[in-house]
GROMACS .gro file of C-alpha atoms in nm:
model
  224
    1MET     CA    1  -0.384  -3.208   3.408
    2ASN     CA    2  -0.461  -2.917   3.641
    3ASN     CA    3  -0.493  -2.545   3.591
    4SER     CA    4  -0.119  -2.490   3.600
    5ILE     CA    5  -0.114  -2.583   3.231
    6CYS     CA    6  -0.092  -2.218   3.132
    7ALA     CA    7   0.104  -2.085   3.425
    8VAL     CA    8   0.395  -2.323   3.376
    9ALA     CA    9   0.344  -2.363   3.000
   10ILE     CA   10   0.321  -2.741   3.014
   11SER     CA   11   0.450  -2.857   2.680
   12THR     CA   12   0.349  -3.105   2.421
   13MET     CA   13   0.592  -3.253   2.172
   14ILE     CA   14   0.556  -3.125   1.820
   15ALA     CA   15   0.649  -3.310   1.508
   16SER     CA   16   0.993  -3.266   1.362
   17GLY     CA   17   0.808  -3.148   1.052
   18ALA     CA   18   0.846  -2.791   1.181
   19SER     CA   19   1.211  -2.804   1.084
   20ALA     CA   20   1.128  -2.978   0.760
   21GLN     CA   21   0.896  -2.691   0.670
   22GLU     CA   22   1.181  -2.446   0.741
   23LEU     CA   23   0.986  -2.233   0.983
   24SER     CA   24   1.175  -2.030   1.238
   25ASP     CA   25   1.091  -1.761   1.489
   26GLY     CA   26   1.203  -1.515   1.221
   27THR     CA   27   0.915  -1.632   1.002
   28PHE     CA   28   0.668  -1.455   1.229
   29ASN     CA   29   0.704  -1.079   1.270
   30ALA     CA   30   0.560  -1.079   1.620
   31LYS     CA   31   0.687  -0.737   1.724
   32GLY     CA   32   0.553  -0.585   1.403
   33TYR     CA   33   0.200  -0.712   1.467
   34VAL     CA   34   0.220  -0.605   1.831
   35SER     CA   35   0.306  -0.255   1.709
   36TYR     CA   36  -0.015  -0.253   1.502
   37LEU     CA   37  -0.211  -0.347   1.813
   38ASN     CA   38  -0.035  -0.073   2.010
   39ALA     CA   39  -0.137   0.184   1.749
   40VAL     CA   40  -0.502   0.075   1.735
   41SER     CA   41  -0.533   0.055   2.112
   42ALA     CA   42  -0.393   0.405   2.162
   43VAL     CA   43  -0.683   0.544   1.959
   44TRP     CA   44  -0.949   0.339   2.139
   45SER     CA   45  -0.816   0.447   2.479
   46ALA     CA   46  -0.872   0.816   2.398
   47GLY     CA   47  -1.251   0.788   2.437
   48GLU     CA   48  -1.541   0.815   2.195
   49LEU     CA   49  -1.432   0.768   1.836
   50THR     CA   50  -1.441   1.053   1.586
   51ASN     CA   51  -1.410   1.015   1.210
   52ALA     CA   52  -1.044   1.109   1.243
   53ASP     CA   53  -0.998   0.827   1.495
   54VAL     CA   54  -1.162   0.579   1.258
   55ALA     CA   55  -0.935   0.701   0.978
   56LEU     CA   56  -0.630   0.630   1.194
   57ILE     CA   57  -0.754   0.285   1.293
   58ALA     CA   58  -0.842   0.203   0.932
   59ALA     CA   59  -0.494   0.311   0.819
   60VAL     CA   60  -0.340   0.072   1.070
   61GLY     CA   61  -0.574  -0.201   0.947
   62CYS     CA   62  -0.473  -0.129   0.589
   63ASP     CA   63  -0.104  -0.170   0.675
   64ALA     CA   64  -0.170  -0.477   0.888
   65VAL     CA   65  -0.365  -0.662   0.618
   66ARG     CA   66  -0.096  -0.580   0.364
   67ALA     CA   67   0.159  -0.730   0.602
   68VAL     CA   68  -0.055  -1.041   0.653
   69VAL     CA   69  -0.061  -1.094   0.276
   70ALA     CA   70   0.301  -0.996   0.202
   71GLU     CA   71   0.441  -1.210   0.483
   72ASN     CA   72   0.203  -1.500   0.413
   73LEU     CA   73   0.102  -1.501   0.778
   74LEU     CA   74  -0.195  -1.733   0.727
   75GLY     CA   75  -0.002  -1.978   0.510
   76ASN     CA   76   0.281  -1.991   0.761
   77ALA     CA   77   0.031  -2.028   1.045
   78ALA     CA   78  -0.128  -2.327   0.869
   79THR     CA   79   0.216  -2.485   0.827
   80TRP     CA   80   0.302  -2.419   1.191
   81LEU     CA   81  -0.020  -2.565   1.329
   82GLU     CA   82   0.001  -2.871   1.106
   83ALA     CA   83   0.360  -2.934   1.213
   84ALA     CA   84   0.286  -2.869   1.580
   85GLY     CA   85  -0.015  -3.095   1.600
   86TYR     CA   86  -0.325  -2.949   1.761
   87PRO     CA   87  -0.389  -3.074   2.117
   88ASP     CA   88  -0.667  -3.326   2.177
   89PRO     CA   89  -1.004  -3.171   2.268
   90ASP     CA   90  -0.995  -3.311   2.621
   91LEU     CA   91  -0.661  -3.137   2.677
   92VAL     CA   92  -0.792  -2.808   2.541
   93GLU     CA   93  -1.094  -2.827   2.771
   94GLN     CA   94  -0.861  -2.841   3.071
   95VAL     CA   95  -0.704  -2.505   2.990
   96ASP     CA   96  -0.818  -2.250   3.248
   97MET     CA   97  -0.940  -1.933   3.072
   98THR     CA   98  -0.807  -1.699   3.340
   99GLN     CA   99  -0.460  -1.844   3.316
  100PHE     CA  100  -0.488  -1.856   2.937
  101VAL     CA  101  -0.545  -1.480   2.930
  102ALA     CA  102  -0.261  -1.425   3.179
  103PHE     CA  103  -0.026  -1.630   2.960
  104GLU     CA  104  -0.113  -1.421   2.654
  105ILE     CA  105  -0.076  -1.095   2.842
  106GLU     CA  106   0.276  -1.186   2.952
  107ALA     CA  107   0.368  -1.305   2.603
  108PHE     CA  108   0.251  -0.979   2.446
  109ARG     CA  109   0.414  -0.770   2.719
  110SER     CA  110   0.747  -0.941   2.652
  111LEU     CA  111   0.724  -0.831   2.288
  112GLY     CA  112   0.653  -0.464   2.359
  113ALA     CA  113   0.276  -0.437   2.399
  114THR     CA  114   0.164  -0.120   2.575
  115GLU     CA  115  -0.071  -0.119   2.873
  116ASP     CA  116  -0.351   0.009   2.649
  117ALA     CA  117  -0.287  -0.278   2.407
  118LEU     CA  118  -0.283  -0.532   2.689
  119ALA     CA  119  -0.617  -0.401   2.816
  120VAL     CA  120  -0.776  -0.431   2.469
  121LEU     CA  121  -0.625  -0.777   2.426
  122ALA     CA  122  -0.747  -0.897   2.765
  123GLU     CA  123  -1.101  -0.772   2.702
  124GLU     CA  124  -1.114  -0.949   2.366
  125LEU     CA  125  -0.974  -1.277   2.497
  126ARG     CA  126  -1.205  -1.278   2.799
  127SER     CA  127  -1.499  -1.250   2.563
  128GLN     CA  128  -1.414  -1.591   2.420
  129GLU     CA  129  -1.652  -1.830   2.593
  130VAL     CA  130  -1.461  -2.142   2.493
  131LEU     CA  131  -1.131  -2.219   2.328
  132PRO     CA  132  -1.144  -2.387   1.986
  133LEU     CA  133  -1.141  -2.763   2.035
  134GLU     CA  134  -1.043  -2.840   1.677
  135PRO     CA  135  -0.763  -2.696   1.464
  136PRO     CA  136  -0.875  -2.413   1.236
  137SER     CA  137  -0.925  -2.472   0.866
  138ILE     CA  138  -0.719  -2.178   0.751
  139ASP     CA  139  -0.812  -2.005   0.428
  140VAL     CA  140  -0.483  -1.853   0.313
  141GLU     CA  141  -0.673  -1.639   0.060
  142LEU     CA  142  -0.909  -1.493   0.320
  143ALA     CA  143  -0.797  -1.131   0.274
  144ALA     CA  144  -0.837  -1.146  -0.103
  145ALA     CA  145  -1.170  -1.329  -0.079
  146THR     CA  146  -1.323  -1.070   0.153
  147GLY     CA  147  -1.175  -0.760  -0.010
  148ILE     CA  148  -1.089  -0.634   0.337
  149GLU     CA  149  -0.769  -0.455   0.235
  150GLU     CA  150  -0.961  -0.224   0.001
  151ARG     CA  151  -1.226  -0.155   0.265
  152TYR     CA  152  -0.972  -0.060   0.530
  153CYS     CA  153  -0.753   0.143   0.294
  154ASP     CA  154  -1.051   0.331   0.149
  155MET     CA  155  -1.187   0.413   0.494
  156SER     CA  156  -0.848   0.546   0.602
  157TRP     CA  157  -0.913   0.857   0.392
  158MET     CA  158  -1.293   0.866   0.360
  159SER     CA  159  -1.351   0.903   0.735
  160ASN     CA  160  -1.108   1.193   0.747
  161MET     CA  161  -1.332   1.421   0.537
  162ASP     CA  162  -1.521   1.534   0.852
  163PRO     CA  163  -1.257   1.456   1.112
  164GLY     CA  164  -1.425   1.610   1.416
  165LEU     CA  165  -1.761   1.439   1.380
  166GLN     CA  166  -1.847   1.150   1.608
  167ALA     CA  167  -1.814   0.820   1.427
  168ARG     CA  168  -2.140   0.669   1.307
  169GLU     CA  169  -2.236   0.308   1.357
  170GLY     CA  170  -2.086   0.192   1.027
  171GLU     CA  171  -1.752   0.356   1.100
  172PHE     CA  172  -1.755   0.219   1.454
  173LEU     CA  173  -1.818  -0.132   1.324
  174LEU     CA  174  -1.530  -0.100   1.079
  175ALA     CA  175  -1.298   0.014   1.360
  176SER     CA  176  -1.407  -0.292   1.559
  177SER     CA  177  -1.340  -0.508   1.255
  178VAL     CA  178  -0.987  -0.372   1.231
  179THR     CA  179  -0.933  -0.441   1.600
  180ASP     CA  180  -1.042  -0.805   1.564
  181THR     CA  181  -0.817  -0.848   1.260
  182VAL     CA  182  -0.516  -0.690   1.428
  183ILE     CA  183  -0.559  -0.883   1.753
  184GLY     CA  184  -0.602  -1.205   1.558
  185ALA     CA  185  -0.292  -1.147   1.346
  186ALA     CA  186  -0.088  -1.048   1.650
  187THR     CA  187  -0.204  -1.351   1.848
  188ILE     CA  188  -0.099  -1.587   1.569
  189ALA     CA  189   0.236  -1.414   1.523
  190VAL     CA  190   0.320  -1.390   1.894
  191ASP     CA  191   0.230  -1.748   1.979
  192ALA     CA  192   0.389  -1.893   1.667
  193PHE     CA  193   0.702  -1.692   1.744
  194ILE     CA  194   0.710  -1.841   2.094
  195SER     CA  195   0.631  -2.194   1.976
  196VAL     CA  196   0.865  -2.211   1.676
  197GLY     CA  197   1.131  -2.022   1.868
  198SER     CA  198   1.161  -2.322   2.099
  199GLY     CA  199   1.370  -2.481   1.826
  200GLY     CA  200   1.108  -2.731   1.717
  201ALA     CA  201   1.147  -2.943   2.032
  202ASP     CA  202   0.854  -2.825   2.243
  203ALA     CA  203   0.555  -2.599   2.208
  204ALA     CA  204   0.330  -2.486   2.492
  205VAL     CA  205  -0.023  -2.620   2.456
  206VAL     CA  206  -0.163  -2.274   2.510
  207SER     CA  207   0.050  -2.129   2.229
  208ILE     CA  208  -0.086  -2.377   1.978
  209VAL     CA  209  -0.447  -2.327   2.090
  210SER     CA  210  -0.393  -1.952   2.065
  211GLY     CA  211  -0.325  -2.001   1.697
  212GLY     CA  212  -0.684  -2.121   1.664
  213VAL     CA  213  -0.812  -1.826   1.867
  214GLY     CA  214  -0.613  -1.587   1.650
  215TYR     CA  215  -0.751  -1.727   1.327
  216ASP     CA  216  -1.107  -1.709   1.459
  217LEU     CA  217  -1.053  -1.339   1.534
  218ILE     CA  218  -0.900  -1.267   1.194
  219LYS     CA  219  -1.187  -1.447   1.024
  220ARG     CA  220  -1.441  -1.247   1.222
  221GLY     CA  221  -1.260  -0.921   1.157
  222MET     CA  222  -1.227  -0.979   0.784
  223GLY     CA  223  -1.583  -1.102   0.756
  224GLY     CA  224  -1.486  -1.446   0.628
   0.00000   0.00000   0.00000
């Protein structure tokens, strides 16, 4: 298989179990998670972060994590990936990273991502040295186990006490954590939306692999 795997979205058959599990494109609120990424990216694009900026980013993270939990994003992602069947490692290794990023950019753009969001997404994806060769072992209780919702929600008001001050290292790291979490959640939602929206007949290899990338980012962001 050549590098056109991403460009033409070469497909792999997925098990009919996707229908049995009653997943649909409506299961994954892709546009909602893209909107979280848009909001976070707008703050990052403004320049050096102040405490007020961190408060805004943390507030978005608070809402995003609550959505992840309320919508059972991780549980639905685990069901989706199990039904889809993760590609063999040799197939994953043939995915060209440049075309992988291009595929994701177009997928996000089609669901309303801003140019700022696409730039943040591209930078994050390009930092991935390799794509995950094995399916992720998804911990559906990750948010609860890490206490990340409380951290984000608390910081959304604590950082606003001195809004004009430049963010310190701890606040900057939390803002980066939110960004990883939001990109991860959005990547899962967007690619699952595309994959499941095919009606359960086909799923692009890159969409399924992106589910693994998304979970890795959520796990890193939440500190799991």
